[in-house]
CSV table of C-alpha atoms in Angstrom, one decimal:
chain,number,residue,atom,x,y,z
A,1,UNK,CA,-66.4,163.6,-54.3
A,2,UNK,CA,-66.6,166.3,-51.7
A,3,UNK,CA,-62.9,165.9,-51.0
A,4,UNK,CA,-62.2,166.2,-54.7
A,5,UNK,CA,-64.3,169.3,-54.9
A,6,UNK,CA,-62.6,170.8,-51.9
A,7,UNK,CA,-59.2,170.0,-53.3
A,8,UNK,CA,-60.2,171.6,-56.6
A,9,UNK,CA,-61.4,174.7,-54.7
A,10,UNK,CA,-58.2,174.9,-52.7
A,11,UNK,CA,-56.2,174.5,-55.8
A,12,UNK,CA,-58.0,177.1,-57.8
A,13,UNK,CA,-57.9,179.5,-54.9
A,14,UNK,CA,-54.2,178.9,-54.4
A,15,UNK,CA,-53.2,179.3,-58.0
A,16,UNK,CA,-55.5,182.2,-58.5
A,17,UNK,CA,-54.0,183.9,-55.5
A,18,UNK,CA,-50.5,183.3,-56.8
A,19,UNK,CA,-51.4,184.6,-60.2
A,20,UNK,CA,-53.1,187.7,-58.8
A,21,UNK,CA,-50.1,188.4,-56.6
A,22,UNK,CA,-47.8,188.1,-59.6
A,23,UNK,CA,-50.1,190.5,-61.4
A,24,UNK,CA,-50.4,192.9,-58.5
A,25,UNK,CA,-46.8,193.0,-57.6
A,26,UNK,CA,-44.9,192.6,-60.8
A,27,UNK,CA,-41.8,194.3,-59.5
A,28,UNK,CA,-42.0,193.0,-56.0
A,29,UNK,CA,-39.2,190.7,-54.9
A,30,UNK,CA,-41.4,187.6,-54.6
A,31,UNK,CA,-42.9,188.2,-58.0
A,32,UNK,CA,-39.6,188.9,-59.5
A,33,UNK,CA,-38.1,185.7,-57.9
A,34,UNK,CA,-41.0,183.6,-59.3
A,35,UNK,CA,-40.6,185.1,-62.7
A,36,UNK,CA,-36.8,184.5,-62.6
A,37,UNK,CA,-37.3,180.9,-61.3
A,38,UNK,CA,-40.0,180.2,-64.0
A,39,UNK,CA,-37.8,181.7,-66.7
A,40,UNK,CA,-34.8,179.7,-65.6
A,41,UNK,CA,-36.9,176.6,-65.5
A,42,UNK,CA,-38.5,177.2,-68.9
A,43,UNK,CA,-35.8,178.9,-70.8
A,44,UNK,CA,-33.8,175.7,-71.4
A,45,UNK,CA,-36.6,174.4,-73.6
A,46,UNK,CA,-36.3,177.6,-75.6
A,47,UNK,CA,-32.5,177.5,-75.5
A,48,UNK,CA,-32.3,174.0,-76.8
A,49,UNK,CA,-35.2,174.5,-79.1
A,50,UNK,CA,-33.3,177.4,-80.6
A,51,UNK,CA,-30.1,175.5,-80.6
A,52,UNK,CA,-31.5,172.6,-82.5
A,53,UNK,CA,-34.0,174.5,-84.4
A,54,UNK,CA,-32.0,174.3,-87.6
A,55,UNK,CA,-33.1,170.6,-87.8
A,56,UNK,CA,-36.7,171.6,-87.9
A,57,UNK,CA,-36.6,175.3,-88.9
A,58,UNK,CA,-36.8,174.6,-92.5
A,59,UNK,CA,-39.5,171.9,-92.3
A,60,UNK,CA,-42.2,174.1,-93.9
A,61,UNK,CA,-39.9,175.3,-96.6
A,62,UNK,CA,-38.6,171.7,-97.1
A,63,UNK,CA,-42.2,170.5,-97.3
A,64,UNK,CA,-43.1,173.1,-99.9
A,65,UNK,CA,-39.8,172.3,-101.6
A,66,UNK,CA,-40.8,168.7,-101.6
A,67,UNK,CA,-44.2,169.4,-103.1
A,68,UNK,CA,-42.6,171.6,-105.7
A,69,UNK,CA,-40.0,168.9,-106.4
A,70,UNK,CA,-42.8,166.4,-106.8
A,71,UNK,CA,-44.6,168.7,-109.2
A,72,UNK,CA,-41.4,169.4,-111.1
A,73,UNK,CA,-40.8,165.6,-111.2
A,74,UNK,CA,-44.2,165.0,-112.7
A,75,UNK,CA,-43.6,167.8,-115.2
A,76,UNK,CA,-40.2,166.4,-116.1
A,77,UNK,CA,-41.7,162.9,-116.5
A,78,UNK,CA,-44.2,164.3,-118.9
A,79,UNK,CA,-41.4,166.1,-120.7
A,80,UNK,CA,-39.3,162.9,-120.8
A,81,UNK,CA,-42.3,161.1,-122.3
A,82,UNK,CA,-42.7,163.9,-124.8
A,83,UNK,CA,-39.0,163.7,-125.7
A,84,UNK,CA,-39.2,160.0,-126.1
A,85,UNK,CA,-42.0,160.5,-128.6
A,86,UNK,CA,-40.0,163.2,-130.3
A,87,UNK,CA,-37.0,160.8,-130.3
A,88,UNK,CA,-39.0,158.1,-131.9
A,89,UNK,CA,-40.3,160.7,-134.5
A,90,UNK,CA,-36.7,161.8,-135.0
A,91,UNK,CA,-35.5,158.3,-135.6
A,92,UNK,CA,-38.4,157.8,-138.0
A,93,UNK,CA,-37.5,161.1,-139.7
A,94,UNK,CA,-33.9,160.1,-139.9
A,95,UNK,CA,-34.9,156.8,-141.5
A,96,UNK,CA,-37.1,158.7,-143.9
A,97,UNK,CA,-34.3,161.1,-144.6
A,98,UNK,CA,-31.9,158.3,-145.3
A,99,UNK,CA,-34.5,156.7,-147.6
A,100,UNK,CA,-35.2,159.9,-149.4
A,101,UNK,CA,-31.5,160.6,-149.8
A,102,UNK,CA,-31.1,157.2,-151.3
A,103,UNK,CA,-34.1,157.7,-153.6
A,104,UNK,CA,-33.0,161.2,-154.5
A,105,UNK,CA,-29.7,159.7,-155.6
A,106,UNK,CA,-31.7,157.3,-157.6
A,107,UNK,CA,-33.9,160.0,-159.1
A,108,UNK,CA,-30.8,161.7,-160.3
A,109,UNK,CA,-29.8,158.6,-162.1
A,110,UNK,CA,-33.2,158.3,-163.7
A,111,UNK,CA,-33.4,159.5,-167.3
A,112,UNK,CA,-36.6,161.5,-166.6
A,113,UNK,CA,-37.3,164.7,-164.8
A,114,UNK,CA,-40.0,164.8,-162.2
A,115,UNK,CA,-40.9,165.6,-158.7
A,116,UNK,CA,-40.8,163.6,-155.5
A,117,UNK,CA,-44.0,163.4,-153.7
A,118,UNK,CA,-45.2,162.0,-150.4
A,119,UNK,CA,-48.2,159.7,-150.2
A,120,UNK,CA,-50.7,161.5,-148.0
A,121,UNK,CA,-53.7,159.3,-148.0
A,122,UNK,CA,-54.4,155.7,-148.6
A,123,UNK,CA,-58.0,154.5,-148.3
A,124,UNK,CA,-58.3,151.1,-146.8
A,125,UNK,CA,-61.4,150.3,-148.9
A,126,UNK,CA,-59.3,151.1,-152.0
A,127,UNK,CA,-55.9,150.0,-150.8
A,128,UNK,CA,-54.7,148.5,-154.1
A,129,UNK,CA,-56.8,151.0,-156.2
A,130,UNK,CA,-55.5,154.5,-155.6
A,131,UNK,CA,-53.8,156.9,-153.2
A,132,UNK,CA,-53.3,160.6,-152.8
A,133,UNK,CA,-50.0,162.4,-153.1
A,134,UNK,CA,-49.0,165.9,-151.8
A,135,UNK,CA,-48.1,167.3,-155.2
A,136,UNK,CA,-50.6,168.9,-157.6
A,137,UNK,CA,-50.8,171.2,-160.5
A,138,UNK,CA,-48.8,173.8,-158.6
A,139,UNK,CA,-45.9,171.4,-158.7
A,140,UNK,CA,-46.3,170.8,-162.3
A,141,UNK,CA,-48.1,167.5,-162.0
A,142,UNK,CA,-50.5,166.7,-164.8
A,143,UNK,CA,-53.0,164.0,-165.5
A,144,UNK,CA,-51.6,160.7,-166.7
A,145,UNK,CA,-48.1,161.5,-165.4
A,146,UNK,CA,-46.3,158.3,-164.6
A,147,UNK,CA,-45.8,157.5,-161.0
A,148,UNK,CA,-42.8,155.5,-160.0
A,149,UNK,CA,-42.0,153.9,-156.7
A,150,UNK,CA,-38.7,152.8,-155.3
A,151,UNK,CA,-38.2,149.2,-154.2
A,152,UNK,CA,-34.8,147.9,-153.1
A,153,UNK,CA,-33.0,150.7,-154.9
A,154,UNK,CA,-34.8,150.2,-158.1
A,155,UNK,CA,-37.5,152.3,-159.7
A,156,UNK,CA,-40.8,150.5,-160.5
A,157,UNK,CA,-44.0,151.5,-162.1
A,158,UNK,CA,-46.6,152.3,-159.4
A,159,UNK,CA,-49.3,153.8,-161.5
A,160,UNK,CA,-50.4,157.1,-163.1
A,161,UNK,CA,-51.9,160.3,-162.1
A,162,UNK,CA,-55.7,160.2,-162.3
A,163,UNK,CA,-56.8,163.5,-160.9
A,164,UNK,CA,-54.9,166.7,-160.3
A,165,UNK,CA,-55.7,169.4,-157.8
A,166,UNK,CA,-53.6,172.4,-157.0
A,167,UNK,CA,-51.9,170.9,-154.0
A,168,UNK,CA,-52.4,167.2,-154.3
A,169,UNK,CA,-53.2,164.5,-156.8
A,170,UNK,CA,-54.9,161.1,-157.0
A,171,UNK,CA,-52.8,158.3,-158.3
A,172,UNK,CA,-54.4,155.3,-160.0
A,173,UNK,CA,-52.3,152.3,-159.1
A,174,UNK,CA,-51.4,149.7,-161.5
A,175,UNK,CA,-52.9,147.1,-159.2
A,176,UNK,CA,-56.3,148.8,-159.7
A,177,UNK,CA,-58.7,146.7,-161.6
A,178,UNK,CA,-59.2,149.5,-164.1
A,179,UNK,CA,-55.4,150.0,-164.7
A,180,UNK,CA,-53.3,148.5,-167.4
A,181,UNK,CA,-50.0,148.9,-169.1
A,182,UNK,CA,-48.5,147.6,-172.3
A,183,UNK,CA,-45.4,145.7,-171.3
A,184,UNK,CA,-42.4,144.0,-172.9
A,185,UNK,CA,-41.3,140.6,-171.7
A,186,UNK,CA,-37.7,139.7,-171.5
A,187,UNK,CA,-35.0,140.5,-174.0
A,188,UNK,CA,-37.1,139.6,-176.9
A,189,UNK,CA,-39.4,142.5,-176.2
A,190,UNK,CA,-42.6,140.6,-176.9
A,191,UNK,CA,-45.5,142.7,-175.8
A,192,UNK,CA,-48.3,141.9,-173.5
A,193,UNK,CA,-50.9,143.7,-171.4
A,194,UNK,CA,-50.5,143.8,-167.7
A,195,UNK,CA,-53.7,144.6,-165.8
A,196,UNK,CA,-54.5,145.2,-162.2
A,197,UNK,CA,-56.8,142.9,-160.3
A,198,UNK,CA,-57.6,145.0,-157.3
A,199,UNK,CA,-55.2,142.8,-155.3
A,200,UNK,CA,-51.5,142.9,-154.7
A,201,UNK,CA,-50.9,140.7,-157.8
A,202,UNK,CA,-51.1,141.8,-161.5
A,203,UNK,CA,-52.4,139.8,-164.3
A,204,UNK,CA,-50.6,139.6,-167.6
A,205,UNK,CA,-52.8,138.9,-170.7
A,206,UNK,CA,-52.2,138.4,-174.4
A,207,UNK,CA,-48.8,136.9,-174.0
A,208,UNK,CA,-47.8,135.4,-177.3
A,209,UNK,CA,-47.6,131.7,-177.0
A,210,UNK,CA,-44.1,131.6,-178.4
A,211,UNK,CA,-42.8,133.8,-175.6
A,212,UNK,CA,-40.4,132.1,-173.2
A,213,UNK,CA,-42.2,132.8,-170.0
A,214,UNK,CA,-40.8,131.4,-166.8
A,215,UNK,CA,-41.2,132.3,-163.2
A,216,UNK,CA,-39.0,135.4,-162.4
A,217,UNK,CA,-39.0,136.8,-165.9
A,218,UNK,CA,-38.8,140.5,-165.7
A,219,UNK,CA,-41.6,142.6,-167.2
A,220,UNK,CA,-41.0,146.2,-168.2
A,221,UNK,CA,-43.0,148.9,-169.8
A,222,UNK,CA,-43.0,148.7,-173.6
A,223,UNK,CA,-42.0,151.4,-176.0
A,224,UNK,CA,-45.3,150.7,-177.7
A,225,UNK,CA,-47.3,152.0,-174.8
A,226,UNK,CA,-47.6,155.8,-175.0
A,227,UNK,CA,-48.7,156.3,-171.5
A,228,UNK,CA,-45.6,155.1,-169.7
A,229,UNK,CA,-42.0,155.7,-170.6
A,230,UNK,CA,-40.3,152.5,-171.9
A,231,UNK,CA,-38.1,150.3,-169.8
A,232,UNK,CA,-39.7,150.9,-166.4
A,233,UNK,CA,-39.8,147.8,-164.3
A,234,UNK,CA,-43.4,146.6,-163.8
A,235,UNK,CA,-42.8,143.3,-162.0
A,236,UNK,CA,-41.7,139.7,-162.3
A,237,UNK,CA,-43.6,136.7,-163.5
A,238,UNK,CA,-44.9,134.7,-160.6
A,239,UNK,CA,-47.0,132.0,-162.3
A,240,UNK,CA,-47.6,131.1,-165.9
A,241,UNK,CA,-51.0,129.6,-166.8
A,242,UNK,CA,-51.2,127.1,-169.7
A,243,UNK,CA,-52.8,128.2,-172.9
A,244,UNK,CA,-56.4,127.4,-173.1
A,245,UNK,CA,-57.5,125.5,-176.2
A,246,UNK,CA,-59.8,128.3,-177.4
A,247,UNK,CA,-57.2,131.0,-177.2
A,248,UNK,CA,-53.9,131.6,-178.8
A,249,UNK,CA,-52.2,133.4,-176.0
A,250,UNK,CA,-51.1,132.6,-172.4
A,251,UNK,CA,-51.7,134.4,-169.2
A,252,UNK,CA,-49.5,134.9,-166.1
A,253,UNK,CA,-49.5,136.3,-162.7
A,254,UNK,CA,-47.0,139.1,-162.1
A,255,UNK,CA,-45.7,140.4,-158.8
A,256,UNK,CA,-45.4,144.2,-159.0
A,257,UNK,CA,-42.0,145.8,-158.7
A,258,UNK,CA,-43.5,148.2,-156.2
A,259,UNK,CA,-45.1,147.1,-153.0
A,260,UNK,CA,-48.0,149.4,-152.3
A,261,UNK,CA,-47.9,148.4,-148.6
A,262,UNK,CA,-44.5,149.8,-148.0
A,263,UNK,CA,-44.6,152.8,-150.4
A,264,UNK,CA,-44.2,156.1,-148.8
A,265,UNK,CA,-42.9,158.4,-151.5
A,266,UNK,CA,-43.3,158.3,-155.2
A,267,UNK,CA,-41.6,160.0,-158.1
A,268,UNK,CA,-43.9,161.7,-160.5
A,269,UNK,CA,-42.4,161.9,-164.0
A,270,UNK,CA,-42.9,165.0,-166.0
A,271,UNK,CA,-43.3,164.0,-169.6
A,272,UNK,CA,-44.5,165.7,-172.7
A,273,UNK,CA,-47.4,163.5,-173.5
A,274,UNK,CA,-49.5,163.9,-176.6
A,275,UNK,CA,-52.5,166.1,-176.2
A,276,UNK,CA,-54.9,163.2,-176.5
A,277,UNK,CA,-53.4,161.6,-173.4
A,278,UNK,CA,-53.7,164.8,-171.4
A,279,UNK,CA,-56.8,165.8,-169.4
A,280,UNK,CA,-59.0,168.4,-171.0
A,281,UNK,CA,-57.7,171.2,-168.7
A,282,UNK,CA,-54.0,170.4,-169.4
A,283,UNK,CA,-54.7,170.2,-173.1
A,284,UNK,CA,-56.4,173.7,-173.0
A,285,UNK,CA,-53.3,175.1,-171.1
A,286,UNK,CA,-51.0,173.7,-173.8
B,1,UNK,CA,-41.9,158.8,-62.4
B,2,UNK,CA,-45.0,160.3,-64.0
B,3,UNK,CA,-44.0,163.7,-62.7
B,4,UNK,CA,-40.9,163.6,-64.9
B,5,UNK,CA,-43.0,162.6,-67.9
B,6,UNK,CA,-45.4,165.4,-67.1
B,7,UNK,CA,-42.5,167.9,-67.0
B,8,UNK,CA,-41.3,166.6,-70.3
B,9,UNK,CA,-44.7,166.9,-71.9
B,10,UNK,CA,-45.1,170.3,-70.4
B,11,UNK,CA,-41.9,171.5,-71.9
B,12,UNK,CA,-42.6,169.8,-75.1
B,13,UNK,CA,-46.0,171.6,-75.4
B,14,UNK,CA,-44.4,174.9,-74.7
B,15,UNK,CA,-41.6,174.3,-77.2
B,16,UNK,CA,-44.0,173.1,-79.8
B,17,UNK,CA,-46.1,176.2,-79.5
B,18,UNK,CA,-43.0,178.4,-79.6
B,19,UNK,CA,-41.7,176.5,-82.7
B,20,UNK,CA,-45.1,176.6,-84.4
B,21,UNK,CA,-45.4,180.3,-83.8
B,22,UNK,CA,-41.9,180.8,-85.2
B,23,UNK,CA,-42.2,178.7,-88.3
B,24,UNK,CA,-45.7,177.7,-89.2
B,25,UNK,CA,-47.8,180.7,-88.9
B,26,UNK,CA,-50.3,181.4,-91.6
B,27,UNK,CA,-51.0,185.2,-92.0
B,28,UNK,CA,-49.5,185.6,-88.5
B,29,UNK,CA,-52.0,183.1,-87.0
B,30,UNK,CA,-51.2,179.9,-85.2
B,31,UNK,CA,-53.3,177.7,-83.0
B,32,UNK,CA,-52.6,178.4,-79.3
B,33,UNK,CA,-51.2,175.0,-78.4
B,34,UNK,CA,-50.7,176.1,-74.8
B,35,UNK,CA,-54.4,176.9,-74.5
B,36,UNK,CA,-55.3,173.6,-76.2
B,37,UNK,CA,-53.0,171.7,-73.8
B,38,UNK,CA,-54.5,173.5,-70.8
B,39,UNK,CA,-58.0,172.6,-72.0
B,40,UNK,CA,-57.2,169.0,-72.7
B,41,UNK,CA,-55.4,168.5,-69.4
B,42,UNK,CA,-58.3,170.1,-67.6
B,43,UNK,CA,-60.6,167.6,-69.4
B,44,UNK,CA,-58.5,164.5,-68.8
B,45,UNK,CA,-56.8,165.2,-65.4
B,46,UNK,CA,-58.3,165.4,-62.0
B,47,UNK,CA,-59.3,168.8,-60.6
B,48,UNK,CA,-56.2,169.7,-58.8
B,49,UNK,CA,-53.8,168.5,-61.5
B,50,UNK,CA,-56.0,170.1,-64.1
B,51,UNK,CA,-55.9,173.5,-62.3
B,52,UNK,CA,-52.1,173.1,-61.8
B,53,UNK,CA,-51.5,172.3,-65.4
B,54,UNK,CA,-53.6,175.4,-66.3
B,55,UNK,CA,-51.5,177.5,-64.0
B,56,UNK,CA,-48.1,176.3,-65.2
B,57,UNK,CA,-49.0,176.4,-68.8
B,58,UNK,CA,-50.2,179.9,-68.3
B,59,UNK,CA,-46.9,180.7,-66.7
B,60,UNK,CA,-45.2,179.4,-69.8
B,61,UNK,CA,-47.4,181.6,-71.9
B,62,UNK,CA,-46.6,184.6,-69.7
B,63,UNK,CA,-43.0,183.9,-70.0
B,64,UNK,CA,-43.1,183.9,-73.7
B,65,UNK,CA,-44.9,187.2,-73.7
B,66,UNK,CA,-43.5,190.6,-72.6
B,67,UNK,CA,-46.7,191.8,-71.1
B,68,UNK,CA,-47.8,191.4,-67.5
B,69,UNK,CA,-46.6,188.3,-65.8
B,70,UNK,CA,-49.4,186.0,-64.4
B,71,UNK,CA,-52.2,187.0,-66.7
B,72,UNK,CA,-52.3,183.8,-68.6
B,73,UNK,CA,-51.6,181.8,-65.5
B,74,UNK,CA,-54.7,183.3,-63.9
B,75,UNK,CA,-56.8,182.9,-67.1
B,76,UNK,CA,-55.9,179.2,-67.6
B,77,UNK,CA,-56.2,178.4,-63.9
B,78,UNK,CA,-59.8,179.7,-63.9
B,79,UNK,CA,-60.5,178.1,-67.2
B,80,UNK,CA,-59.3,174.7,-65.9
B,81,UNK,CA,-61.6,175.1,-62.9
B,82,UNK,CA,-64.4,176.1,-65.2
B,83,UNK,CA,-63.8,172.9,-67.2
B,84,UNK,CA,-63.8,170.9,-64.0
B,85,UNK,CA,-67.2,172.3,-63.2
B,86,UNK,CA,-68.5,171.8,-66.8
B,87,UNK,CA,-67.3,168.3,-67.2
B,88,UNK,CA,-69.3,167.2,-64.2
B,89,UNK,CA,-72.4,168.0,-66.3
B,90,UNK,CA,-71.3,167.4,-69.8
B,91,UNK,CA,-69.3,164.7,-71.6
B,92,UNK,CA,-66.2,166.5,-72.6
B,93,UNK,CA,-64.7,163.5,-74.3
B,94,UNK,CA,-66.7,163.9,-77.4
B,95,UNK,CA,-65.5,165.8,-80.4
B,96,UNK,CA,-68.4,168.1,-80.6
B,97,UNK,CA,-68.3,169.2,-77.0
B,98,UNK,CA,-64.5,169.7,-77.4
B,99,UNK,CA,-65.1,171.9,-80.4
B,100,UNK,CA,-67.8,174.0,-78.7
B,101,UNK,CA,-65.8,174.2,-75.5
B,102,UNK,CA,-62.6,175.3,-77.3
B,103,UNK,CA,-64.4,177.9,-79.3
B,104,UNK,CA,-66.3,179.3,-76.3
B,105,UNK,CA,-63.4,179.2,-73.9
B,106,UNK,CA,-61.0,180.7,-76.4
B,107,UNK,CA,-63.1,183.7,-76.8
B,108,UNK,CA,-63.7,183.9,-73.0
B,109,UNK,CA,-60.0,183.6,-72.3
B,110,UNK,CA,-59.1,186.3,-74.8
B,111,UNK,CA,-61.7,188.6,-73.4
B,112,UNK,CA,-60.7,187.8,-69.8
B,113,UNK,CA,-57.0,188.3,-70.6
B,114,UNK,CA,-57.8,191.6,-72.3
B,115,UNK,CA,-59.7,192.6,-69.2
B,116,UNK,CA,-56.6,191.8,-67.1
B,117,UNK,CA,-54.4,193.8,-69.4
B,118,UNK,CA,-56.7,196.8,-69.1
B,119,UNK,CA,-56.9,196.4,-65.3
B,120,UNK,CA,-53.2,195.7,-64.5
B,121,UNK,CA,-51.1,196.9,-67.3
B,122,UNK,CA,-52.2,199.5,-69.8
B,123,UNK,CA,-55.1,200.2,-72.3
B,124,UNK,CA,-55.5,197.0,-74.1
B,125,UNK,CA,-55.3,196.5,-77.9
B,126,UNK,CA,-57.2,193.5,-78.9
B,127,UNK,CA,-56.1,192.1,-82.2
B,128,UNK,CA,-59.4,191.6,-84.0
B,129,UNK,CA,-57.8,189.1,-86.4
B,130,UNK,CA,-56.6,186.9,-83.5
B,131,UNK,CA,-59.9,187.4,-81.7
B,132,UNK,CA,-61.8,186.2,-84.7
B,133,UNK,CA,-59.6,183.5,-86.1
B,134,UNK,CA,-57.6,182.0,-83.3
B,135,UNK,CA,-60.6,180.3,-81.6
B,136,UNK,CA,-61.3,178.3,-84.8
B,137,UNK,CA,-57.6,177.3,-85.0
B,138,UNK,CA,-57.8,176.3,-81.4
B,139,UNK,CA,-60.9,174.3,-82.1
B,140,UNK,CA,-59.0,172.3,-84.7
B,141,UNK,CA,-56.0,171.8,-82.4
B,142,UNK,CA,-57.9,170.7,-79.3
B,143,UNK,CA,-59.3,167.4,-80.6
B,144,UNK,CA,-55.8,166.5,-81.9
B,145,UNK,CA,-54.2,167.5,-78.6
B,146,UNK,CA,-56.8,165.6,-76.7
B,147,UNK,CA,-56.0,162.4,-78.5
B,148,UNK,CA,-52.3,162.9,-77.9
B,149,UNK,CA,-52.8,163.6,-74.2
B,150,UNK,CA,-55.3,160.7,-74.0
B,151,UNK,CA,-52.7,158.3,-75.4
B,152,UNK,CA,-50.0,159.8,-73.1
B,153,UNK,CA,-52.2,159.3,-70.2
B,154,UNK,CA,-52.9,155.7,-71.0
B,155,UNK,CA,-49.3,155.0,-72.0
B,156,UNK,CA,-47.3,156.9,-69.5
B,157,UNK,CA,-49.8,157.5,-66.7
B,158,UNK,CA,-49.5,161.2,-66.7
B,159,UNK,CA,-52.3,163.6,-65.9
């Protein structure tokens, strides 16, 4: 321990003395020689450091650049996701556009004037009862206007306008339990009453027993019904029930021409209905 | 063989400090890796070797500077000797003691060096920013440097 301490003392004295000499005689030959020797010994590290510094010189910048790239990458990923969503929306819009174009073509071929409207709200609790459309009195929609839907390129009766507001309206679907339409069956034109059941299926009542009613028979609106224009497809007979002994008519289930589940746009017919069929406000306007 | 490794480590420390000061300064501040190396070698090495490392690392620092030649050599030599004295009474291997030692010795070194500048060169101009901030950076660097030196000592047998 003592030897170690002595060695330490000698070392510190020696190196301190050398340092002080270097400090005291900075321009002396010895100090200059030491400085030159030290510099020659140490400069290679700087020389090669400077020579190869380009490998490491930009490390901080590269690191920052890497961080920025990472941030940019994250932002771009978010943007890609957003664009994917937009693309999906665009393809949906393109599909809608195609469908609307098709339907517009159909609407031109329809014998009635009217306005296309988008279904804006369907209530799950009243799925087969009613829905809202984005056209109202400002677009000329009036109470009891006929609402048509397009199914497989063909117009079908969806229901009628029940309530009208300036910018939207409520449509009572034919499948609603409170809705009904006078219909004509087949070429004979025998009339019957089609009623909603609150389900996807319609019920046809008061079918004369002499009517030839088979599955698939087309049912259209009758000229006798004032509410709806004649000749609009209502649906096809699905099932005919036998006449009951106490009644002199038959009943049948009818599949509606318009599937409420896939309906997205409807065509609201503008017709000159008799005043008694208009709502009180529309009648007053007239 | 270990002397070669020691020379390599010595040059590596000097180069690292030089490179750091060139490229990684924050508001003109960088940890004094040469000081940290001098302190760590003084802690880990025997007395003679510790003092010698202090002296030669000081020479490197002097060479990098344009001021008086030998000032850092004297400062780090005395610091290494001081550490040799201190470590006989305190455990310098611990993190806390290293932090305290690096803080205290950084300030002492700066003041001592400024004293030398005033004595041997010209009226000193102590950069207050360095005086206040560098010891803390050194305190962060010393434990890391200590671990590096400790592993080099165990792996290569230096110090």
